[in-house]
Coordinates of C-alpha atoms in Angstrom, one line a residue:
X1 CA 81.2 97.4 104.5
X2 CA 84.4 96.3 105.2
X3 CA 87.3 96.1 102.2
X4 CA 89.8 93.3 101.1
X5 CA 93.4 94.1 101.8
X6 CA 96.6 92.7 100.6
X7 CA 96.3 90.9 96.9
X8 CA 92.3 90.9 97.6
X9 CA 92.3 94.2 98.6
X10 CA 89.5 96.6 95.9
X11 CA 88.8 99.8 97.6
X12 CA 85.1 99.6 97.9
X13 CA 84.8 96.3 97.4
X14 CA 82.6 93.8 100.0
X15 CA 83.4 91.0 101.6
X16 CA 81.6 87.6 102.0
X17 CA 79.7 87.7 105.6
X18 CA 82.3 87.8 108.3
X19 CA 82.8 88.5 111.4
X20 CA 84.2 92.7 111.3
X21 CA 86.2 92.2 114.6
X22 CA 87.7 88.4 114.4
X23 CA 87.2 88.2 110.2
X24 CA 86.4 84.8 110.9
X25 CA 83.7 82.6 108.6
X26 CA 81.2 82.1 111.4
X27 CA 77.6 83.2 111.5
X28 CA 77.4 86.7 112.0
X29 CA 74.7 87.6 115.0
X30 CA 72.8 90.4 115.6
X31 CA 75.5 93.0 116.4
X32 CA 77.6 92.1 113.0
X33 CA 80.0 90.0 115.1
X34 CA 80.6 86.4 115.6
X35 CA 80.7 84.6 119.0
X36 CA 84.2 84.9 119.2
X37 CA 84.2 88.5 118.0
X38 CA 82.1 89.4 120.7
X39 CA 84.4 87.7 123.4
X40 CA 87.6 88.8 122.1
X41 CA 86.7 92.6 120.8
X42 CA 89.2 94.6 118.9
X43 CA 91.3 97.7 119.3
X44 CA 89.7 99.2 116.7
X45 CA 86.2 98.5 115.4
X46 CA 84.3 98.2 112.0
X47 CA 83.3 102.0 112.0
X48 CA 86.8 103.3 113.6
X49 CA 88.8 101.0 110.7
X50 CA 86.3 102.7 107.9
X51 CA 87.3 106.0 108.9
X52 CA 90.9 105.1 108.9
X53 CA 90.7 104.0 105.5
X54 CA 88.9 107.2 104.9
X55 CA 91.3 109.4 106.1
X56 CA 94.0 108.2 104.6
X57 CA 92.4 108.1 101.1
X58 CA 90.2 111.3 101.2
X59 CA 91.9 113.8 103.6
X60 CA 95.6 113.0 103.2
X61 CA 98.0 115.6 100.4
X62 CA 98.8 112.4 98.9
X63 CA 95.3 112.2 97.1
X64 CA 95.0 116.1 96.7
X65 CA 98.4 117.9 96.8
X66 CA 102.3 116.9 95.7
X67 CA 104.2 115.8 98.4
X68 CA 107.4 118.3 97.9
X69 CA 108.0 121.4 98.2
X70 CA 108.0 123.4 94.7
X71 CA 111.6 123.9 94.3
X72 CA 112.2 119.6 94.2
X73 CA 110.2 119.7 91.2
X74 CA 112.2 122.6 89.3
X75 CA 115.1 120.8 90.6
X76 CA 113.6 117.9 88.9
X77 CA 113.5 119.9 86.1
X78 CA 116.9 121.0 85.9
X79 CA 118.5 117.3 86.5
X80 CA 116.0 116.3 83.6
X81 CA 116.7 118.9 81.0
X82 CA 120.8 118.1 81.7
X83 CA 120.3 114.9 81.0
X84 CA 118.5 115.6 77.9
X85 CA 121.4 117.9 77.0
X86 CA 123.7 114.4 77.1
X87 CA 121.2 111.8 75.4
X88 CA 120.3 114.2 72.6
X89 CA 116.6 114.7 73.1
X90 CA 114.6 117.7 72.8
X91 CA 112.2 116.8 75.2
X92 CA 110.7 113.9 77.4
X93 CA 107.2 112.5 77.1
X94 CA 106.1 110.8 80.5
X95 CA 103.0 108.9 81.1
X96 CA 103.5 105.5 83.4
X97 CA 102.2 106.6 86.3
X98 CA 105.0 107.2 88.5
X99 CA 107.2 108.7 85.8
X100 CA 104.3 111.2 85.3
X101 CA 103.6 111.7 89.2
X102 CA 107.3 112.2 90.0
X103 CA 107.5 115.2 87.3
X104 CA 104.1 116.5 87.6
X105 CA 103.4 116.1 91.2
X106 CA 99.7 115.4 90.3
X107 CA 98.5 112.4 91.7
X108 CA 95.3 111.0 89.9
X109 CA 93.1 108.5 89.9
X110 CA 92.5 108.2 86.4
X111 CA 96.9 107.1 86.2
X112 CA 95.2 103.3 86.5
X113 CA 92.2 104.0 84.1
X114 CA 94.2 102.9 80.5
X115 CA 91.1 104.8 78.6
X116 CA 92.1 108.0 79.9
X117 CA 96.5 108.6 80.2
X118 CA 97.5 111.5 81.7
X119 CA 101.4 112.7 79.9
X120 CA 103.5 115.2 80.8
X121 CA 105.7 116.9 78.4
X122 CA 109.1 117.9 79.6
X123 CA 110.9 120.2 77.0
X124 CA 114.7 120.9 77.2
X125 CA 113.9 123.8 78.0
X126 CA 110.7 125.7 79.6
X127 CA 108.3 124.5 82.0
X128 CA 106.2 120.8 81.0
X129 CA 103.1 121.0 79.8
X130 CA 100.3 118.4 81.7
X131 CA 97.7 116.5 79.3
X132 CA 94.9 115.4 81.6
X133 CA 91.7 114.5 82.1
X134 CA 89.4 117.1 82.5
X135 CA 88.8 116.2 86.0
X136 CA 92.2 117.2 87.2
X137 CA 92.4 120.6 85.0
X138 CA 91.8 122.9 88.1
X139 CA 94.6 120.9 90.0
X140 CA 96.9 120.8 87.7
X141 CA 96.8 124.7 86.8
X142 CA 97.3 125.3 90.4
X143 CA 100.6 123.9 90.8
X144 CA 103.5 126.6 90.3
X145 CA 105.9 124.5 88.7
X146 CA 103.9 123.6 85.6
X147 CA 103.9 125.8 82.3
X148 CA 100.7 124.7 80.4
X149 CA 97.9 122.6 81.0
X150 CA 95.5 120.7 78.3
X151 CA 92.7 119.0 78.9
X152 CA 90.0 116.5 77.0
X153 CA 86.5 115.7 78.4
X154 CA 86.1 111.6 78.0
X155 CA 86.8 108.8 76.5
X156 CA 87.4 107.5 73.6
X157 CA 90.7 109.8 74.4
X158 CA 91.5 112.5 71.4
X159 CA 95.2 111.2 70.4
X160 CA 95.6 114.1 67.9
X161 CA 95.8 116.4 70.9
X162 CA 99.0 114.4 71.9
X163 CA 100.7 115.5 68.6
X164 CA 98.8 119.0 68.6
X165 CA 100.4 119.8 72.3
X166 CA 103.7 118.7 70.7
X167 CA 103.4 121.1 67.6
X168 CA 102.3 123.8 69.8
X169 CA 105.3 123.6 72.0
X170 CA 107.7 123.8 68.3
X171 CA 108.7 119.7 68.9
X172 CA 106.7 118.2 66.4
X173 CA 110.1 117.9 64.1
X174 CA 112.1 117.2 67.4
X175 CA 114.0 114.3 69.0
X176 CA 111.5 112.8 71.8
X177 CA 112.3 110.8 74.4
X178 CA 109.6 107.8 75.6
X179 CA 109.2 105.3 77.8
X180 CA 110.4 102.5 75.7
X181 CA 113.5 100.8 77.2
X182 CA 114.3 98.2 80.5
X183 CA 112.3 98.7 83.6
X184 CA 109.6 101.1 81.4
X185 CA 106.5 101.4 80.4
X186 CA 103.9 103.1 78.2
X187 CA 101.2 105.1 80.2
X188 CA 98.9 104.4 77.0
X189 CA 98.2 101.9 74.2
X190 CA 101.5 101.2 71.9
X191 CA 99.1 102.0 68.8
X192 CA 98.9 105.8 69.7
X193 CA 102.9 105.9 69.6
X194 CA 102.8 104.6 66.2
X195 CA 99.7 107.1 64.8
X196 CA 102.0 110.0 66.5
X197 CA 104.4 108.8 64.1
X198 CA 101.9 109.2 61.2
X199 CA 101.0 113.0 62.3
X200 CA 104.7 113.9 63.2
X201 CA 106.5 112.1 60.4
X202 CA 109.4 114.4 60.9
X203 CA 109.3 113.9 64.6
X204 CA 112.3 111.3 65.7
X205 CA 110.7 108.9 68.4
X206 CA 113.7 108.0 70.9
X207 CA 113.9 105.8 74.0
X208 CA 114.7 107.8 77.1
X209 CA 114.9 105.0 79.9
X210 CA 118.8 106.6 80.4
X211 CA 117.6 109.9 81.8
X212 CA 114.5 108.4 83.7
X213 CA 116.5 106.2 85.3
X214 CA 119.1 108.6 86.5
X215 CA 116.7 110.5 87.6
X216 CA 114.6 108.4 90.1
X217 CA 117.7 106.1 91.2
X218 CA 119.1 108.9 93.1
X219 CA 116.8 110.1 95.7
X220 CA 116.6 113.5 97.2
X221 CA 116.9 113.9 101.3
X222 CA 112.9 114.4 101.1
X223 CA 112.6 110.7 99.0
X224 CA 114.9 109.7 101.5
X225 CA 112.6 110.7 104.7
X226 CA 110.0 109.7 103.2
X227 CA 111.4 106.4 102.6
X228 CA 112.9 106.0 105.9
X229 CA 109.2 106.6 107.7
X230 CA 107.8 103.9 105.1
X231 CA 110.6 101.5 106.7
X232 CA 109.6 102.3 110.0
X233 CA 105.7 101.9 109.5
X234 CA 106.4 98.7 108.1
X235 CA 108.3 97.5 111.2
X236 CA 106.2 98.8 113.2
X237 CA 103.1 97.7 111.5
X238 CA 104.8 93.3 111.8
X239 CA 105.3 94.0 115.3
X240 CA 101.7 95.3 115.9
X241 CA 100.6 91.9 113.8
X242 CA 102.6 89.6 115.3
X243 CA 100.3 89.4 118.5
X244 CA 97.6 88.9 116.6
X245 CA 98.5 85.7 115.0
X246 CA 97.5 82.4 116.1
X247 CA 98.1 79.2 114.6
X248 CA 95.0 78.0 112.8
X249 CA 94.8 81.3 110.7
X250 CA 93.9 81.4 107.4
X251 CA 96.2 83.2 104.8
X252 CA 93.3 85.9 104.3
X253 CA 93.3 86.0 107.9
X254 CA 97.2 87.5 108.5
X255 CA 97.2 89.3 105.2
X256 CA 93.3 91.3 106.5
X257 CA 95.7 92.1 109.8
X258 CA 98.8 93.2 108.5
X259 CA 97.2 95.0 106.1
X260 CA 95.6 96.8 108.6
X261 CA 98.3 97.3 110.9
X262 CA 100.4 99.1 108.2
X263 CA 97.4 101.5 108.0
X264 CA 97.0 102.1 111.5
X265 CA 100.5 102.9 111.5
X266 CA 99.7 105.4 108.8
X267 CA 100.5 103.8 105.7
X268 CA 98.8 104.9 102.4
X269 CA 96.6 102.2 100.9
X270 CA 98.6 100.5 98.4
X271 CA 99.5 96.7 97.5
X272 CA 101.9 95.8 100.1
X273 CA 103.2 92.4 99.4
X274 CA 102.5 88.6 99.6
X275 CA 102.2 85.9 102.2
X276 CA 104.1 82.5 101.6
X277 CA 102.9 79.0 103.6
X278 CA 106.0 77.1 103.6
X279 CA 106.5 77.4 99.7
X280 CA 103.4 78.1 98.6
X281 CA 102.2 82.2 97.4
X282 CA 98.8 80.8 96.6
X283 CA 96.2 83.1 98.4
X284 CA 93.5 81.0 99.4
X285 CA 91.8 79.9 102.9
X286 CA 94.9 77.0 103.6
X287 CA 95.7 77.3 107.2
X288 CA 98.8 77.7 109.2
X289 CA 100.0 75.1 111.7
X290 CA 102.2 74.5 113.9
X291 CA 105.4 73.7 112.0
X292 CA 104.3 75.7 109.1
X293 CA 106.7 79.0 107.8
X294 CA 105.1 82.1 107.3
X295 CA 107.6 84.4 104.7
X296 CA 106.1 88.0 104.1
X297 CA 107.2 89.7 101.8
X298 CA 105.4 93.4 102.2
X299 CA 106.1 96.9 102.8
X300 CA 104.0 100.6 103.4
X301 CA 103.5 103.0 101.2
X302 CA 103.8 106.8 103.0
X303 CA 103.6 109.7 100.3
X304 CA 104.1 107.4 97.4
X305 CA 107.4 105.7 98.5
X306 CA 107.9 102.3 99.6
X307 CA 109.7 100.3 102.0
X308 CA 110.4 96.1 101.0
X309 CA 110.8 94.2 103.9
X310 CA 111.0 90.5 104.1
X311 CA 110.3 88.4 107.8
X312 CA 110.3 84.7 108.4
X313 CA 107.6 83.4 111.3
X314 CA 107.8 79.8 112.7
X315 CA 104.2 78.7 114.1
X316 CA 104.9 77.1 117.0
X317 CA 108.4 75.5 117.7
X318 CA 110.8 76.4 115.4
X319 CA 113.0 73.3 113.9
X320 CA 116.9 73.6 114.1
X321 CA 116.6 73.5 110.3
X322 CA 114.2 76.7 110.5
X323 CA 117.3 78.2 112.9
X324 CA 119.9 77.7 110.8
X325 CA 118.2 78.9 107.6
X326 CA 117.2 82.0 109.2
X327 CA 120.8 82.7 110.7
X328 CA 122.2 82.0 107.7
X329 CA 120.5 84.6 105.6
X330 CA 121.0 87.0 108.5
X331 CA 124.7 86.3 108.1
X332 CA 124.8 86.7 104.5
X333 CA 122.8 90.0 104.7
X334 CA 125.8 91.2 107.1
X335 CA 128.2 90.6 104.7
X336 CA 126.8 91.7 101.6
X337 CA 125.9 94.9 103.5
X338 CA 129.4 95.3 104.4
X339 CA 130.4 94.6 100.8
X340 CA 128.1 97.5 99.5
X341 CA 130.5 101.1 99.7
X342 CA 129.7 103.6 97.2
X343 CA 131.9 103.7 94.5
X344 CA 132.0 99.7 94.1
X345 CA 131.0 97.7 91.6
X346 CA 127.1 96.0 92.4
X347 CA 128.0 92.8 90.7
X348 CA 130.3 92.4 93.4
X349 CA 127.4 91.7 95.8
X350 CA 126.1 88.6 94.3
X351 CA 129.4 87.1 94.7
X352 CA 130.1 87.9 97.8
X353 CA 126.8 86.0 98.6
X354 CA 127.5 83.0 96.6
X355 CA 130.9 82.3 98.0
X356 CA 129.0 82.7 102.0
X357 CA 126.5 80.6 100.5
X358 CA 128.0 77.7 99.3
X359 CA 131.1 77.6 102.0
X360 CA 128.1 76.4 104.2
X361 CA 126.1 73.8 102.1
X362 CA 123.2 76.1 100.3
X363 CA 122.9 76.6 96.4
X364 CA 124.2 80.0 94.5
X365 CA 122.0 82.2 93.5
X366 CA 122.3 81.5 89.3
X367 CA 123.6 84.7 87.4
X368 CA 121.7 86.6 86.5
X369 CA 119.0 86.3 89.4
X370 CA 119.4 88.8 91.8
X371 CA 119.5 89.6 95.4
X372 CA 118.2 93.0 95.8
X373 CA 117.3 95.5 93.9
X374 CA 116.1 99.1 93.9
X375 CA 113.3 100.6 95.5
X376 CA 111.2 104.1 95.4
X377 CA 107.7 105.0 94.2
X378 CA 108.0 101.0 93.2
X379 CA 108.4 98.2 95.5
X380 CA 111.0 96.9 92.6
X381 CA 113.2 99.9 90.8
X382 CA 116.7 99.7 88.7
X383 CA 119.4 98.5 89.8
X384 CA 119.5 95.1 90.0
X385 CA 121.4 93.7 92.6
X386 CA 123.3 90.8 90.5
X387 CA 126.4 89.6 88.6
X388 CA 125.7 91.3 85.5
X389 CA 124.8 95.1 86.6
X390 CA 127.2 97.2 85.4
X391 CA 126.1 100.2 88.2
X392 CA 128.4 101.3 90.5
X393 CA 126.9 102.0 94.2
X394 CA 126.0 105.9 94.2
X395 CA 125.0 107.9 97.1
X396 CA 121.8 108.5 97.5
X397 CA 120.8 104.8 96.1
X398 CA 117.5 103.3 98.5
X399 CA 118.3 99.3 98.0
X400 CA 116.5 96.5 99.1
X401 CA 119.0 93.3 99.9
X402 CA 117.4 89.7 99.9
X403 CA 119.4 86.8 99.4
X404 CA 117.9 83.4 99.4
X405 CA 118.9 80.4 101.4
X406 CA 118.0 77.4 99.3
X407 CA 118.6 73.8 100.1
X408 CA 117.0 70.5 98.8
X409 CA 114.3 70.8 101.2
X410 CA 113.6 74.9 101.9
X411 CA 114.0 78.1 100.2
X412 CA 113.5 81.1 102.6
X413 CA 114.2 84.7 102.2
X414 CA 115.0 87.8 104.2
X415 CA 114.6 91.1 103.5
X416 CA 116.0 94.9 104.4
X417 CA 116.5 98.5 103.0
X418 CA 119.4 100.4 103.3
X419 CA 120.8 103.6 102.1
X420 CA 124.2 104.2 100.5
X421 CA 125.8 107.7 101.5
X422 CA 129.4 108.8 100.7
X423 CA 130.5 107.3 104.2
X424 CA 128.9 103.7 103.3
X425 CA 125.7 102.1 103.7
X426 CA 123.1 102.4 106.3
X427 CA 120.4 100.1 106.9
X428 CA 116.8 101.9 106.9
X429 CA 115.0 98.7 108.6
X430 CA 116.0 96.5 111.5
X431 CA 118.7 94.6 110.2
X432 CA 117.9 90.6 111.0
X433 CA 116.5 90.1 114.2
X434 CA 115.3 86.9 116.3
X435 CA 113.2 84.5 114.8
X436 CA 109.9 85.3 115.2
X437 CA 107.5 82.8 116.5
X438 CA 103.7 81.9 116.8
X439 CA 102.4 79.5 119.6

């Protein structure tokens, strides 16, 4: 069995009959392998790539452990409880899934399953207490930095125990801080917020986006290496792919190898990104051609952080329209780059591409669109990276830049990550490079 990657990617999911070295449609022989397969071989086989996959998922501390050392979660702690102390809440109650993972450290399967939430409940002060499935008890009262644990059996999930683990932990007439605002979401059904109200009438039910934000904006020097080895596996992982490519490739085709390439550089399965033909995200079996533009938009996943990259690829001869656009953008990502000091004001950034922009023929981006954004445990994070963010750049900020070049006939985008620190920024991919090509 071999498994979909990229948007048709299902963990344990099978494919229509393919070839497992080429991927190709044809007739599959005796061996498993088409007669192109056969000739042509791969680096790694069927069996070798299964056991890649299974590493990665079953043996790595990102399906079984937290990633960080126990003092970056108390320090999590003590940032989150300060910030508490400002916004007036008593306590936080986390449940999307990376808001829960970055406090608890317990990374679960069941954070996708909506019939079974797993919160964490961060009081002002003491340790959090971890609500979970009973399947992740043991784990969670293993790890140090966690007061109490709770646990139900199945669904349909008990949703008195969210208010009993509140009145046991003296909040039930306190000011409590949810997921409610910008750029958040629930990690359970909006009707269970409103029967908490019913059991905790005197409870006060508060949005506290401000202090989640803060928190996960800023990354620690471990975010930041583990961010900076996501970068590289994603460069490394186009450059493996490139060779690969051949005009006459489906979509599928490129997504099943740069899919695997970021795992064989050791990325963590996740959704990576899209593929765009020309101007089309359509997944589907359309081919590429010569003259066609290939924009991917992807990046690897290594201990739960991301990198966002964005590269343009010309099958065969590139056009001097195809030049120009590409230059372009790698122009505009210079100087926006430049722009980006810590201590200055974001919006600034989209102006600074506009006015490149249009001084050589292409449309502004319209306010307020952006051209970047944040990036973390999501491939997309606050702050936005256009004319009405009111964020000043910060130290410590991981950003993704990715201005488009649009003209009546093309849109095309680049894409790289940087790092602000207190002596400027510092770009965590490549910075634009040659136009890639296909013959």
């Amino acid at each position: 069995m071999r498994f979909r990657p990229f948007a048709h990617f299902t963990l344990g999911q099978p494919l229509r009959d393919e070839c497992e070295i080429c991927f190709s449609d044809s007739t599959r022989g005796s061996a498993g392998l088409c007669k192109q397969g056969q000739e042509t071989g791969r680096q790694k086989s069927y069996r070798e790539l299964s056991n890649t996959f299974r590493r990665t998922i079953e043996g790595d501390r990102m399906a079984t452990e937290a990633p960080f050392a126990d003092q970056e979660y108390l320090d999590r702690y003590q940032r989150a409880q300060a910030l508490m102390e400002r916004d007036g809440l008593d306590a936080l109650v986390v449940s999307e899934k990376n808001n829960y993972w970055y406090f608890s450290g317990l990374i679960s399967y069941q954070l996708d399953h909506i019939q079974r939430p797993q919160i964490c409940i961060l009081p002002k002060t003491g340790k959090p207490l971890l609500l979970v499935y009973g399947n992740d008890k043991a784990k969670a009262k293993a790890l140090p930095w966690v007061g109490e644990v709770r646990a139900y059996t199945d669904v349909p999930f008990p949703q008195e125990m969210i208010a009993g683990c509140l009145k046991e932990m003296s909040l039930g007439e306190s000011k409590l801080g949810f997921e409610l605002g910008d750029d958040q979401r629930l990690g359970f059904p909006v009707n269970y917020l409103s029967r908490l109200t019913e059991a905790l009438p005197k409870a006060q039910i508060k949005d506290g986006t401000a202090a989640l934000t803060e928190m996960r904006v800023i990354k620690s020097p471990q975010e930041i290496e583990f961010m900076r080895k996501a970068c590289d596996i994603s460069m490394k992982a186009y450059d493996r792919c490139l060779p690969q490519l051949k005009p006459g490739m489906t979509r599928r085709e490129v997504a099943d190898r740069l899919y695997i390439s970021m795992i064989e550089e050791g990325a963590h399965p996740r959704h990576p990104g899209f593929l765009m033909l020309n101007s089309s995200t359509r997944y589907d079996d359309r081919r590429y051609n010569k003259g066609d533009r290939m924009i991917a938009d992807f990046g690897a996943c290594y201990e739960g952080y991301y990198g966002d990259i964005t590269r343009m690829t010309i099958f065969g001869e590139p056009t001097d329209e195809h030049k120009r656009d590409h230059q372009t953008t790698c122009d505009v990502i210079q100087l926006c780059f430049e722009s980006m000091q810590p201590g200055t004001p974001i919006a600034e950034v989209s102006r600074v591409a506009n006015r490149e922009l249009t001084k050589r023929g292409y449309q502004a981006v319209d306010s307020p669109k952006r051209i970047g954004h944040g990036i973390g445990m999501s491939r997309a994070e606050p702050p936005s990276l256009n004319e009405v963010e009111t964020e000043l750049y910060r130290s410590g900020m991981v950003l993704a830049l990715e201005p488009k070049v649009r003209s009546e006939k093309s849109a095309v985008h680049l894409e790289e990550d940087l790092l602000i620190t207190d002596k400027g920024p510092e770009f965590l991919t490549t910075g634009c490079r040659d136009l890639s090509i296909v013959q």
